[in-house]
Amino acid sequence: MKPQDVIAGKTSLWIFGYGSLVWKPDFKYKRSQVGYIQGYKRRFWHGDNFHRGNDELPGRVVTGSEVEESLKYLNVRETVCGGYVTKMVDFFPEGEEQQPPVQALVYIATTENALYLGPASSEAIGVQIAVCRGKTGHNLEYLLRLAEFMRSSCPHVEDHHLFSIEAAALSVASYLIAAQ
């Protein structure tokens, strides 16, 4: 789905963020709303050899002004550099159970992508995240900011995958600091 196809005939667009878009959107938006989509799970199965890693040590990341300007930016950030595809999904804003869902754009990593790393244990993913760094920063920062957002904005959500990887990565990081 191309940006021009998404915005055809629209004056606004919802974008569902589940990774760095929740704490670092890097584009203008009118409002932010916590909510959920159905049928997907956030997993650290996608490699990143630019923002949070490099070709030798790819980091792991999870697989949103003006609509056209934002979509052009996101198309480069998420699809050209990131290897994601776009889909329109039903977004259910938190606290609005009586309201119908709204259509939102979401970026999904696919197994066909060369940077798809697939499943691994929380410990293995934690080690990889603890040691990787890319042009945007440490992979650990990405993980910690996402976990912080989930704790503060979605305290009722139990995300065992995210929090077990956080614990493993922090354990590795503290070991690396102590070993210096």
Tab-separated table of C-alpha atoms in Angstrom:
chain	number	residue	atom	x	y	z
A	1	MET	CA	0.000	0.000	0.000
A	2	LYS	CA	1.529	3.287	-1.094
A	3	PRO	CA	1.170	6.562	0.878
A	4	GLN	CA	-0.897	8.162	-1.880
A	5	ASP	CA	-3.325	5.202	-1.752
A	6	VAL	CA	-3.764	5.582	2.012
A	7	ILE	CA	-4.603	9.279	1.957
A	8	ALA	CA	-6.819	9.333	-1.127
A	9	GLY	CA	-9.920	11.322	-0.148
A	10	LYS	CA	-8.934	11.635	3.538
A	11	THR	CA	-8.237	14.697	5.631
A	12	SER	CA	-6.900	12.767	8.613
A	13	LEU	CA	-5.349	9.406	9.354
A	14	TRP	CA	-4.855	7.267	12.453
A	15	ILE	CA	-1.520	5.466	12.715
A	16	PHE	CA	-1.108	2.601	15.167
A	17	GLY	CA	2.299	2.657	16.838
A	18	TYR	CA	3.587	-0.275	18.875
A	19	GLY	CA	7.363	0.312	18.917
A	20	SER	CA	9.375	3.530	18.787
A	21	LEU	CA	6.378	5.383	17.303
A	22	VAL	CA	4.832	5.394	20.802
A	23	TRP	CA	7.730	7.377	22.306
A	24	LYS	CA	9.485	8.911	19.276
A	25	PRO	CA	7.083	9.576	16.397
A	26	ASP	CA	9.284	12.279	14.796
A	27	PHE	CA	6.380	13.848	12.902
A	28	LYS	CA	3.573	16.272	13.692
A	29	TYR	CA	0.265	14.851	14.842
A	30	LYS	CA	-2.976	16.262	16.199
A	31	ARG	CA	-3.464	13.854	19.086
A	32	SER	CA	-2.274	10.633	20.599
A	33	GLN	CA	-4.602	7.945	21.907
A	34	VAL	CA	-3.789	4.693	23.693
A	35	GLY	CA	-5.669	1.706	22.332
A	36	TYR	CA	-5.274	-1.672	20.720
A	37	ILE	CA	-5.721	-3.693	17.552
A	38	GLN	CA	-6.745	-7.332	17.340
A	39	GLY	CA	-5.028	-10.226	15.626
A	40	TYR	CA	-1.418	-9.093	16.115
A	41	LYS	CA	1.255	-9.467	18.799
A	42	ARG	CA	4.312	-7.284	19.330
A	43	ARG	CA	7.465	-9.385	18.969
A	44	PHE	CA	11.175	-8.543	18.806
A	45	TRP	CA	11.646	-10.657	15.685
A	46	HIS	CA	12.723	-7.948	13.222
A	47	GLY	CA	16.348	-7.000	12.665
A	48	ASP	CA	17.550	-3.423	12.338
A	49	ASN	CA	20.906	-2.711	10.706
A	50	PHE	CA	20.465	1.066	10.613
A	51	HIS	CA	18.677	2.712	13.572
A	52	ARG	CA	19.515	0.231	16.367
A	53	GLY	CA	22.201	-2.007	14.914
A	54	ASN	CA	24.530	-2.495	11.955
A	55	ASP	CA	25.277	-5.129	9.316
A	56	GLU	CA	27.551	-7.125	11.633
A	57	LEU	CA	25.328	-6.854	14.714
A	58	PRO	CA	21.741	-6.072	13.736
A	59	GLY	CA	19.611	-4.788	16.569
A	60	ARG	CA	16.113	-6.120	17.265
A	61	VAL	CA	12.973	-4.004	16.977
A	62	VAL	CA	9.285	-4.801	17.166
A	63	THR	CA	7.230	-5.978	14.198
A	64	GLY	CA	2.352	7.505	12.887
A	65	SER	CA	1.140	17.080	10.746
A	66	GLU	CA	0.012	16.791	7.649
A	67	VAL	CA	-1.050	13.385	6.484
A	68	GLU	CA	0.898	13.333	3.208
A	69	GLU	CA	4.112	14.707	4.760
A	70	SER	CA	3.951	12.254	7.663
A	71	LEU	CA	3.276	9.323	5.376
A	72	LYS	CA	6.216	10.191	3.144
A	73	TYR	CA	8.464	10.274	6.231
A	74	LEU	CA	7.045	7.035	7.624
A	75	ASN	CA	7.277	5.317	4.260
A	76	VAL	CA	11.049	5.913	4.279
A	77	ARG	CA	11.496	5.181	7.998
A	78	GLU	CA	9.375	2.047	8.192
A	79	THR	CA	9.176	0.524	4.710
A	80	VAL	CA	12.299	1.606	2.797
A	81	CYS	CA	14.752	1.519	5.736
A	82	GLY	CA	12.752	-0.708	8.060
A	83	GLY	CA	11.364	-3.459	5.840
A	84	TYR	CA	7.726	-3.231	6.918
A	85	VAL	CA	4.506	-3.479	4.912
A	86	THR	CA	1.444	-1.337	5.611
A	87	LYS	CA	-2.072	-2.523	6.430
A	88	MET	CA	-5.285	-0.831	7.490
A	89	VAL	CA	-6.700	-2.300	10.723
A	90	ASP	CA	-9.464	-1.606	13.221
A	91	PHE	CA	-8.101	0.473	16.129
A	92	PHE	CA	-9.994	0.392	19.428
A	93	PRO	CA	-9.258	3.574	21.464
A	94	GLU	CA	-8.943	2.893	25.186
A	95	GLY	CA	-11.898	4.048	27.262
A	96	GLU	CA	-14.218	4.257	24.265
A	97	GLU	CA	-15.748	0.749	24.369
A	98	GLN	CA	-19.149	2.028	23.216
A	99	GLN	CA	-17.655	3.622	20.114
A	100	PRO	CA	-16.970	1.719	16.905
A	101	PRO	CA	-13.289	1.165	16.042
A	102	VAL	CA	-11.527	3.570	13.705
A	103	GLN	CA	-9.398	2.557	10.738
A	104	ALA	CA	-5.683	2.955	11.399
A	105	LEU	CA	-2.529	2.343	9.414
A	106	VAL	CA	-0.076	-0.141	10.926
A	107	TYR	CA	3.398	-1.195	9.801
A	108	ILE	CA	3.973	-4.958	9.963
A	109	ALA	CA	7.275	-6.799	9.559
A	110	THR	CA	7.093	-9.860	7.340
A	111	THR	CA	9.051	-13.098	7.226
A	112	GLU	CA	10.005	-12.340	3.601
A	113	ASN	CA	12.147	-9.401	4.714
A	114	ALA	CA	15.913	-9.969	4.640
A	115	LEU	CA	16.134	-8.507	8.164
A	116	TYR	CA	13.528	-10.845	9.638
A	117	LEU	CA	15.297	-12.622	12.508
A	118	GLY	CA	12.408	-14.695	13.799
A	119	PRO	CA	11.713	-16.047	17.251
A	120	ALA	CA	14.386	-16.643	19.864
A	121	SER	CA	14.438	-17.002	23.631
A	122	SER	CA	14.030	-13.903	25.779
A	123	GLU	CA	17.608	-14.382	26.937
A	124	ALA	CA	19.039	-14.544	23.411
A	125	ILE	CA	17.056	-11.494	22.301
A	126	GLY	CA	18.086	-9.667	25.498
A	127	VAL	CA	21.784	-10.322	24.823
A	128	GLN	CA	21.458	-9.096	21.239
A	129	ILE	CA	19.632	-5.940	22.326
A	130	ALA	CA	22.120	-5.231	25.122
A	131	VAL	CA	25.130	-5.146	22.783
A	132	CYS	CA	23.724	-3.542	19.614
A	133	ARG	CA	23.915	0.089	18.565
A	134	GLY	CA	22.914	1.876	15.369
A	135	LYS	CA	22.872	5.381	13.918
A	136	THR	CA	19.888	6.381	16.089
A	137	GLY	CA	21.295	4.957	19.319
A	138	HIS	CA	21.573	1.873	21.502
A	139	ASN	CA	19.111	-0.941	20.955
A	140	LEU	CA	18.765	-1.101	24.761
A	141	GLU	CA	17.363	2.448	24.771
A	142	TYR	CA	14.661	1.362	22.294
A	143	LEU	CA	13.690	-1.546	24.549
A	144	LEU	CA	13.735	0.452	27.805
A	145	ARG	CA	11.700	3.341	26.373
A	146	LEU	CA	9.094	0.950	25.013
A	147	ALA	CA	8.846	-0.882	28.348
A	148	GLU	CA	8.609	2.469	30.190
A	149	PHE	CA	5.798	3.614	27.878
A	150	MET	CA	3.881	0.395	28.430
A	151	ARG	CA	4.217	0.634	32.220
A	152	SER	CA	3.131	4.284	32.374
A	153	SER	CA	0.490	4.396	29.623
A	154	CYS	CA	-0.839	0.835	29.662
A	155	PRO	CA	-0.282	-0.491	33.206
A	156	HIS	CA	-3.101	-3.033	32.837
A	157	VAL	CA	-1.443	-4.732	29.832
A	158	GLU	CA	0.695	-7.765	30.627
A	159	ASP	CA	3.341	-8.087	27.931
A	160	HIS	CA	5.439	-11.030	29.053
A	161	HIS	CA	7.483	-11.012	25.834
A	162	LEU	CA	8.515	-7.363	26.265
A	163	PHE	CA	9.179	-7.477	29.999
A	164	SER	CA	11.079	-10.781	29.971
A	165	ILE	CA	13.373	-9.422	27.238
A	166	GLU	CA	13.816	-6.223	29.261
A	167	ALA	CA	14.871	-8.246	32.321
A	168	ALA	CA	17.310	-10.327	30.274
A	169	ALA	CA	18.835	-7.280	28.553
A	170	LEU	CA	19.245	-5.415	31.856
A	171	SER	CA	20.954	-8.444	33.372
A	172	VAL	CA	23.432	-8.554	30.477
A	173	ALA	CA	23.967	-4.782	30.587
A	174	SER	CA	24.714	-4.835	34.325
A	175	TYR	CA	27.172	-7.694	33.793
A	176	LEU	CA	28.921	-5.777	30.987
A	177	ILE	CA	29.156	-2.651	33.144
A	178	ALA	CA	30.548	-4.617	36.093
A	179	ALA	CA	33.120	-6.329	33.830
A	180	GLN	CA	34.640	-2.995	32.734
